Coordinates of C-alpha atoms in Angstrom, one line a residue:
M1 CA 70.2 45.9 72.0
D2 CA 73.1 47.5 74.0
T3 CA 70.6 49.3 76.3
S4 CA 68.7 46.1 77.1
A5 CA 72.0 44.3 77.8
R6 CA 73.1 47.0 80.2
R7 CA 69.8 46.9 82.0
A8 CA 70.1 43.1 82.3
A9 CA 73.6 43.5 83.7
D10 CA 72.4 46.0 86.2
T11 CA 69.9 43.6 87.7
L12 CA 72.5 40.8 88.2
P13 CA 73.8 40.4 91.8
S14 CA 77.1 42.0 92.5
P15 CA 80.1 39.7 92.5
W16 CA 81.5 38.7 95.9
P17 CA 84.8 40.4 95.4
A18 CA 82.9 43.7 95.0
V19 CA 81.1 43.0 98.2
G20 CA 84.4 42.2 99.9
R21 CA 86.0 45.5 98.8
T22 CA 82.9 47.4 100.1
V23 CA 83.1 45.7 103.5
V24 CA 86.9 46.5 103.7
L25 CA 86.2 50.2 102.8
L26 CA 83.4 50.4 105.4
T27 CA 85.6 48.9 108.1
A28 CA 88.4 51.3 107.3
L29 CA 86.0 54.3 107.5
V30 CA 84.6 53.1 110.9
G31 CA 88.2 52.8 112.2
V32 CA 89.1 56.3 111.0
L33 CA 85.9 57.8 112.5
L34 CA 86.5 56.0 115.8
T35 CA 90.2 57.1 115.9
A36 CA 89.4 60.7 115.0
F37 CA 86.7 61.3 117.6
T38 CA 87.9 59.0 120.4
W39 CA 91.7 59.4 120.4
P40 CA 91.7 63.0 121.6
A41 CA 89.3 62.2 124.4
V42 CA 91.0 59.0 125.6
R43 CA 94.5 60.6 125.5
S44 CA 93.5 64.0 127.1
H45 CA 95.3 64.9 130.2
V46 CA 96.6 67.9 132.0
H47 CA 100.0 69.0 130.6
D48 CA 101.5 72.5 130.3
V49 CA 98.2 74.1 131.2
P50 CA 98.9 77.8 131.9
I51 CA 98.0 79.0 135.4
A52 CA 99.3 81.8 137.7
V53 CA 100.7 81.5 141.2
A54 CA 100.5 84.7 143.2
G55 CA 102.6 85.4 146.3
P56 CA 106.2 85.9 147.5
P57 CA 108.9 84.0 145.5
P58 CA 109.7 81.4 148.2
A59 CA 106.0 80.5 148.6
V60 CA 105.5 80.4 144.8
R61 CA 108.4 78.1 144.4
Q62 CA 107.1 75.8 147.1
V63 CA 103.7 75.7 145.4
G64 CA 105.3 75.0 142.0
A65 CA 107.2 72.1 143.5
A66 CA 104.0 70.7 145.1
L67 CA 102.3 70.9 141.7
D68 CA 105.1 69.1 139.9
Q69 CA 105.0 66.4 142.5
R70 CA 101.2 66.0 142.2
L71 CA 100.9 66.4 138.4
P72 CA 104.3 66.3 136.7
N73 CA 104.5 68.7 133.8
G74 CA 100.8 69.4 134.3
F75 CA 101.0 73.2 134.6
A76 CA 103.0 76.0 133.1
V77 CA 103.2 78.5 136.0
T78 CA 103.3 82.2 135.6
E79 CA 104.6 83.9 138.8
V80 CA 102.8 87.1 139.9
A81 CA 103.0 89.3 142.9
D82 CA 99.4 89.3 144.1
A83 CA 95.8 88.1 143.5
A84 CA 94.9 91.1 141.5
A85 CA 97.6 90.4 138.9
A86 CA 96.5 86.7 138.8
E87 CA 92.8 87.7 138.2
R88 CA 93.9 90.1 135.4
L89 CA 95.7 87.2 133.6
I90 CA 92.6 85.0 134.0
R91 CA 90.2 87.7 132.6
D92 CA 92.7 88.3 129.7
R93 CA 92.6 84.6 128.9
E94 CA 96.3 84.2 129.4
V95 CA 95.9 81.6 132.1
Y96 CA 93.0 79.2 133.1
G97 CA 93.2 79.8 136.8
A98 CA 95.4 80.7 139.7
I99 CA 96.7 79.7 143.2
D100 CA 97.0 82.6 145.5
V101 CA 99.4 82.3 148.4
S102 CA 100.0 86.0 148.9
S103 CA 98.0 86.0 152.2
G104 CA 99.6 83.0 153.6
T105 CA 96.6 80.6 153.3
P106 CA 96.5 79.1 149.8
Q107 CA 93.4 80.0 147.8
V108 CA 92.5 78.5 144.4
I109 CA 90.9 80.8 141.8
T110 CA 89.1 79.1 139.0
A111 CA 87.3 80.1 135.7
S112 CA 84.9 77.4 134.7
A113 CA 83.9 79.6 131.7
A114 CA 87.4 79.0 130.3
S115 CA 87.3 75.3 130.8
T116 CA 85.3 73.2 133.2
A117 CA 87.9 70.4 133.0
V118 CA 90.7 72.6 134.1
A119 CA 88.5 74.1 136.8
Q120 CA 87.8 70.7 138.2
T121 CA 91.5 69.8 138.1
L122 CA 92.3 73.0 140.1
Q123 CA 89.6 72.0 142.6
G124 CA 91.4 68.7 143.1
V125 CA 94.7 70.7 143.5
A126 CA 92.9 72.7 146.3
A127 CA 92.2 69.5 148.1
G128 CA 95.8 68.4 147.7
L129 CA 97.1 71.7 149.0
G130 CA 94.8 71.4 152.0
Q131 CA 96.6 68.2 152.9
A132 CA 99.9 69.9 153.2
P133 CA 101.5 70.3 156.6
G134 CA 100.2 73.3 158.4
A135 CA 97.2 73.7 156.1
G136 CA 93.6 73.4 156.9
R137 CA 91.4 70.5 155.8
T138 CA 91.0 72.0 152.3
S139 CA 92.1 75.2 150.5
P140 CA 89.2 77.6 149.6
V141 CA 88.2 77.8 146.0
R142 CA 86.9 81.0 144.5
E143 CA 85.1 81.1 141.1
L144 CA 86.1 84.2 139.1
V145 CA 84.4 83.6 135.8
A146 CA 81.6 81.2 136.1
L147 CA 79.4 79.6 133.5
P148 CA 75.7 80.7 133.3
A149 CA 73.4 79.4 136.0
D150 CA 71.2 77.7 133.4
D151 CA 74.1 75.7 132.1
P152 CA 76.7 75.4 134.9
R153 CA 78.6 72.5 133.2
G154 CA 78.9 74.2 129.8
T155 CA 77.0 71.4 128.1
G156 CA 75.4 73.6 125.5
L157 CA 78.6 75.2 124.4
A158 CA 80.4 71.9 124.1
A159 CA 77.6 70.1 122.4
G160 CA 77.1 72.9 120.0
A161 CA 80.5 72.6 118.4
L162 CA 79.7 69.7 116.2
P163 CA 76.4 71.2 114.8
L164 CA 78.2 74.4 114.0
V165 CA 80.8 72.5 111.9
M166 CA 78.0 70.4 110.2
G167 CA 76.1 73.7 109.5
G168 CA 79.1 75.1 107.6
L169 CA 79.5 71.8 105.7
L170 CA 75.8 71.7 104.9
A171 CA 75.9 75.2 103.6
A172 CA 78.8 74.4 101.4
L173 CA 77.1 71.3 100.1
L174 CA 73.8 73.0 99.2
L175 CA 75.4 76.1 97.8
T176 CA 77.7 74.1 95.5
R177 CA 74.8 71.9 94.3
L178 CA 72.0 74.5 94.0
V179 CA 73.7 77.8 93.2
R180 CA 75.8 78.6 90.1
G181 CA 78.4 81.3 89.9
T182 CA 81.2 82.4 92.2
A183 CA 79.6 85.6 93.4
P184 CA 76.2 84.0 94.2
R185 CA 77.9 81.2 96.1
V186 CA 80.1 83.5 98.2
G187 CA 77.2 85.9 98.8
G188 CA 75.0 83.0 99.9
A189 CA 77.7 81.7 102.3
L190 CA 78.1 85.1 103.9
A191 CA 74.3 85.6 104.1
F192 CA 73.8 82.2 105.7
A193 CA 76.7 82.9 108.2
I194 CA 74.8 86.0 109.4
T195 CA 71.4 84.4 109.6
G196 CA 72.7 81.2 111.0
G197 CA 74.8 83.1 113.6
L198 CA 71.7 85.1 114.7
A199 CA 69.7 81.9 115.1
V200 CA 72.4 79.8 116.8
A201 CA 73.4 82.6 119.2
A202 CA 69.7 83.2 120.1
I203 CA 69.1 79.5 120.8
L204 CA 72.3 79.1 122.9
Q205 CA 71.9 82.4 124.8
F206 CA 68.2 83.0 125.2
W207 CA 66.7 79.4 125.1
F208 CA 69.4 77.2 126.6
G209 CA 71.1 79.8 128.7
S210 CA 74.5 78.6 127.7
L211 CA 76.0 82.0 126.8
D212 CA 76.5 85.3 128.5
G213 CA 77.8 88.5 127.1
S214 CA 76.7 90.5 124.1
Y215 CA 74.3 88.7 121.8
L216 CA 75.6 90.6 118.8
A217 CA 79.2 89.7 119.7
N218 CA 78.3 86.1 120.1
T219 CA 76.5 86.2 116.8
G220 CA 79.6 87.7 115.1
A221 CA 81.8 84.9 116.5
I222 CA 79.5 82.2 115.3
A223 CA 79.0 83.9 111.9
L224 CA 82.8 84.3 111.4
A225 CA 83.4 80.6 112.2
T226 CA 80.6 79.5 109.9
A227 CA 81.7 81.6 107.0
A228 CA 85.3 80.4 107.4
T229 CA 84.2 76.8 107.3
S230 CA 81.7 77.0 104.5
L231 CA 83.8 79.3 102.2
S232 CA 86.9 77.3 102.5
V233 CA 85.0 74.1 101.6
I234 CA 83.2 75.9 98.7
G235 CA 86.6 77.1 97.5
L236 CA 88.1 73.7 97.6
E237 CA 85.2 72.3 95.7
S238 CA 85.3 75.1 93.1
L239 CA 89.0 74.3 92.4
L240 CA 89.1 70.5 92.8
G241 CA 85.5 69.3 92.4
Y242 CA 84.2 66.5 94.5
A243 CA 87.7 65.7 95.7
G244 CA 88.0 69.3 97.1
F245 CA 84.7 68.9 98.9
A246 CA 85.8 65.6 100.5
L247 CA 89.2 67.2 101.5
G248 CA 87.4 70.1 103.1
A249 CA 84.9 67.9 104.9
V250 CA 87.6 65.6 106.3
T251 CA 89.7 68.6 107.4
M252 CA 86.8 70.3 109.3
M253 CA 84.9 67.2 110.6
L254 CA 87.5 64.5 111.2
I255 CA 90.5 66.8 112.2
G256 CA 89.2 70.2 113.2
N257 CA 86.2 69.1 115.3
P258 CA 87.9 66.5 117.5
L259 CA 91.0 68.7 118.0
S260 CA 89.0 71.8 118.8
G261 CA 89.4 71.4 122.6
T262 CA 85.9 72.9 123.1
S263 CA 84.8 70.4 125.6
T264 CA 88.1 70.4 127.6
A265 CA 90.9 72.7 126.7
P266 CA 93.4 72.7 123.8
E267 CA 96.3 72.2 126.3
M268 CA 94.8 69.0 127.5
L269 CA 94.8 67.3 124.1
P270 CA 97.7 64.9 123.4
G271 CA 100.9 66.2 121.9
W272 CA 100.7 68.8 119.2
S273 CA 97.1 68.2 118.4
G274 CA 95.7 71.0 120.5
T275 CA 97.9 73.5 118.8
L276 CA 96.8 72.2 115.4
G277 CA 93.2 72.4 116.4
Q278 CA 93.4 76.1 117.2
L279 CA 94.6 76.7 113.7
L280 CA 91.4 75.2 112.2
P281 CA 88.0 76.9 112.1
P282 CA 86.3 74.6 114.7
G283 CA 88.9 75.2 117.4
A284 CA 89.4 78.9 116.6
G285 CA 85.6 79.4 116.5
G286 CA 85.1 77.7 119.9
R287 CA 87.7 79.8 121.6
L288 CA 86.4 83.0 120.0
L289 CA 82.9 82.2 121.3
R290 CA 84.2 81.7 124.8
S291 CA 86.0 85.0 124.6
T292 CA 82.9 87.0 123.5
A293 CA 80.5 85.2 125.8
F294 CA 82.5 85.2 129.1
F295 CA 85.6 87.4 128.8
E296 CA 84.4 90.5 127.0
G297 CA 86.4 89.6 123.9
H298 CA 89.8 89.2 125.7
G299 CA 92.0 86.6 124.1
A300 CA 90.1 86.7 120.8
T301 CA 92.8 88.2 118.6
H302 CA 94.4 84.9 117.6
S303 CA 91.1 83.2 116.8
V304 CA 89.9 86.2 114.7
L305 CA 93.1 86.1 112.7
V306 CA 92.8 82.4 112.1
L307 CA 89.2 82.5 111.0
T308 CA 89.8 85.5 108.8
A309 CA 92.7 83.8 107.1
W310 CA 90.5 80.8 106.4
L311 CA 87.7 83.0 105.1
V312 CA 90.1 84.9 102.7
F313 CA 91.6 81.6 101.7
G314 CA 88.2 80.2 100.8
V315 CA 87.2 83.3 98.8
A316 CA 90.6 83.2 96.9
L317 CA 90.0 79.6 96.0
C318 CA 86.5 80.4 94.8
L319 CA 87.9 83.1 92.6
A320 CA 90.6 80.8 91.3
G321 CA 88.2 78.1 90.6
G322 CA 85.8 80.4 88.8
L323 CA 88.4 81.9 86.4
P324 CA 88.4 79.0 83.9
K325 CA 84.6 79.0 83.7
R326 CA 84.6 82.8 83.2
R327 CA 87.2 82.5 80.4
R328 CA 85.2 79.8 78.7
R329 CA 82.1 82.0 78.8
L330 CA 84.0 85.0 77.4
A331 CA 85.5 82.8 74.7
A332 CA 82.1 81.4 73.7
A333 CA 80.5 84.9 73.6
P334 CA 82.1 86.0 70.2
D335 CA 81.1 82.7 68.6
E336 CA 77.5 83.2 69.7
S337 CA 77.6 86.8 68.4
T338 CA 78.9 85.7 65.0
E339 CA 76.3 83.0 64.7
N340 CA 73.5 85.5 65.6
A341 CA 74.9 88.0 63.0
A342 CA 75.0 85.3 60.3
A343 CA 71.4 84.3 61.1

């Protein structure tokens, strides 16, 4: 009788207040998604982007004043003596580009592999310097670290950021639903990180031509980022259940991915958001992959430390979440043994 009544109730149309609550929830979710993915892009601008200016101090100060006039607070200038020192800072990923006035005629040095957006901004600066009194029609631009010829705009690297995050979340979802036990889940996440890293690096490097450098180093960067993402979400789910999975997904997808700065540069994101993004796996993973692909690993230390910390954090949460289950199994074992002996 009760079962038939419940079935009859299930076939009745939902009350309009329930429909209204669902519509309000969907509207809020759309607003959150739009804000998360659009706000960083709309508010991105050049501010405190590190560059080098090479040359004698008077000329460097003159260039700094011209930059402040053209883009107030746009650049954080590091003064160096010559072009060689500026190039060294670019290759070490301490600056995004440089302006060399050591030979008298200004020359702009760019590194599109570090950020196409910053490189384009510096090209605009070159045009502005060329309009200065006594300058030629335009200042020459020299590319120091270029993107691959098959992907000169870095589209593959920028577009691949979201699938990498989704891959880590998908791994966490399937492993928590289909695999039981802390050790099997952790082992599965690490195995997928390796196989997924091999596959993604091969596609980006050998098919799309979006990556240079060592294939194994690029694989390691992708694998570390994937493992950090999936294990941290698995750990949250192990400790907090569905709420933990939702928290991890929101952190990685709605915060980490939009604030990663992969398509522009972290320094171009509004306010503190770029710094926050580099402390999350998507941002750290994107910067690490640029370092391995185009800069021979220079500038990778911070990203490796961040990703390793997230990986260790995820494993610790998995262990903490698995302890109560292990204790329940151990507590149940003597009871089962007693029942078997009595039988």
